[in-house]
C-alpha cells in the first residue's frame, strides 16, 4: 500500500509542476505580446513609422527567447 501511495504522490507532484510550468510559459508569452503591442503603439503615437516600430519591438521577442534558452541551459547544467 505504501508503494502505491508513493507512486500516486509522485504522479500528483509531477502533474502539479507540469501545470505550473505551462501556466508560467503561457503567462510570459501573453505578457510579452501585450508589452510588444503597447510599445509599438506608443512609438507610432510619437511619430515613428509602423515598419520601424515593429522592427524595434522584435527585441521583446528576442529577450523572451533568451530567457527560455537560459532556462534550458540551466536544466542541461543540472543534468550534467
Coordinates of C-alpha atoms in Angstrom, one line a residue:
X1 CA 0.0 0.0 0.0
X2 CA 2.8 2.4 0.8
X3 CA 4.4 1.9 -2.7
X4 CA 1.1 2.7 -4.4
X5 CA 0.7 5.8 -2.3
X6 CA 4.2 6.9 -3.1
X7 CA 3.6 6.4 -6.8
X8 CA 0.4 8.4 -6.7
X9 CA 2.1 11.2 -4.7
X10 CA 4.9 11.3 -7.4
X11 CA 2.3 11.5 -10.2
X12 CA 0.4 14.2 -8.4
X13 CA 3.6 16.3 -7.8
X14 CA 4.7 15.8 -11.4
X15 CA 1.3 16.9 -12.7
X16 CA 1.2 19.9 -10.5
X17 CA 4.7 21.0 -11.5
X18 CA 3.9 20.5 -15.2
X19 CA 0.7 22.6 -14.9
X20 CA 2.6 25.3 -13.1
X21 CA 5.4 25.4 -15.7
X22 CA 2.8 25.5 -18.5
X23 CA 1.0 28.4 -16.8
X24 CA 4.2 30.3 -16.4
X25 CA 5.1 29.8 -20.0
X26 CA 1.7 31.0 -21.2
X27 CA 1.7 34.0 -18.9
X28 CA 5.1 35.1 -20.1
X29 CA 4.1 34.7 -23.7
X30 CA 0.9 36.7 -23.2
X31 CA 2.7 39.5 -21.3
X32 CA 5.4 39.8 -23.9
X33 CA 2.8 40.0 -26.6
X34 CA 1.0 42.8 -24.7
X35 CA 4.2 44.7 -24.0
X36 CA 5.2 44.5 -27.6
X37 CA 1.9 45.8 -28.8
X38 CA 1.9 48.6 -26.3
X39 CA 5.5 49.5 -27.2
X40 CA 4.6 49.6 -30.9
X41 CA 1.5 51.8 -30.3
X42 CA 3.5 54.2 -28.2
X43 CA 6.2 54.5 -30.9
X44 CA 3.5 55.1 -33.5
X45 CA 1.9 57.8 -31.4
X46 CA 5.2 59.6 -31.1
X47 CA 5.6 59.5 -34.9
X48 CA 7.8 56.5 -35.7
X49 CA 6.8 54.7 -38.8
X50 CA 4.9 51.4 -38.3
X51 CA 7.5 49.3 -40.0
X52 CA 10.4 50.7 -37.8
X53 CA 8.2 50.3 -34.7
X54 CA 7.7 46.6 -35.5
X55 CA 11.4 46.1 -36.0
X56 CA 12.2 47.8 -32.7
X57 CA 9.6 45.8 -30.8
X58 CA 11.0 42.5 -32.0
X59 CA 13.6 42.9 -29.3
X60 CA 10.9 41.8 -26.8
X61 CA 10.7 38.5 -28.6
X62 CA 14.5 38.2 -28.7
X63 CA 14.6 38.8 -24.9
X64 CA 11.9 36.2 -24.3
X65 CA 13.7 33.7 -26.4
X66 CA 16.9 34.3 -24.5
X67 CA 15.1 33.9 -21.2
X68 CA 13.8 30.5 -22.3
X69 CA 17.2 29.4 -23.7
X70 CA 18.7 30.4 -20.3
X71 CA 16.2 28.1 -18.6
X72 CA 17.1 25.3 -21.0
X73 CA 20.8 25.8 -20.3
X74 CA 20.2 25.7 -16.6
X75 CA 18.4 22.3 -16.8
X76 CA 21.2 21.0 -19.0
X77 CA 23.7 22.0 -16.4
X78 CA 21.7 20.2 -13.7
X79 CA 21.6 17.0 -15.7
X80 CA 25.4 17.1 -16.1

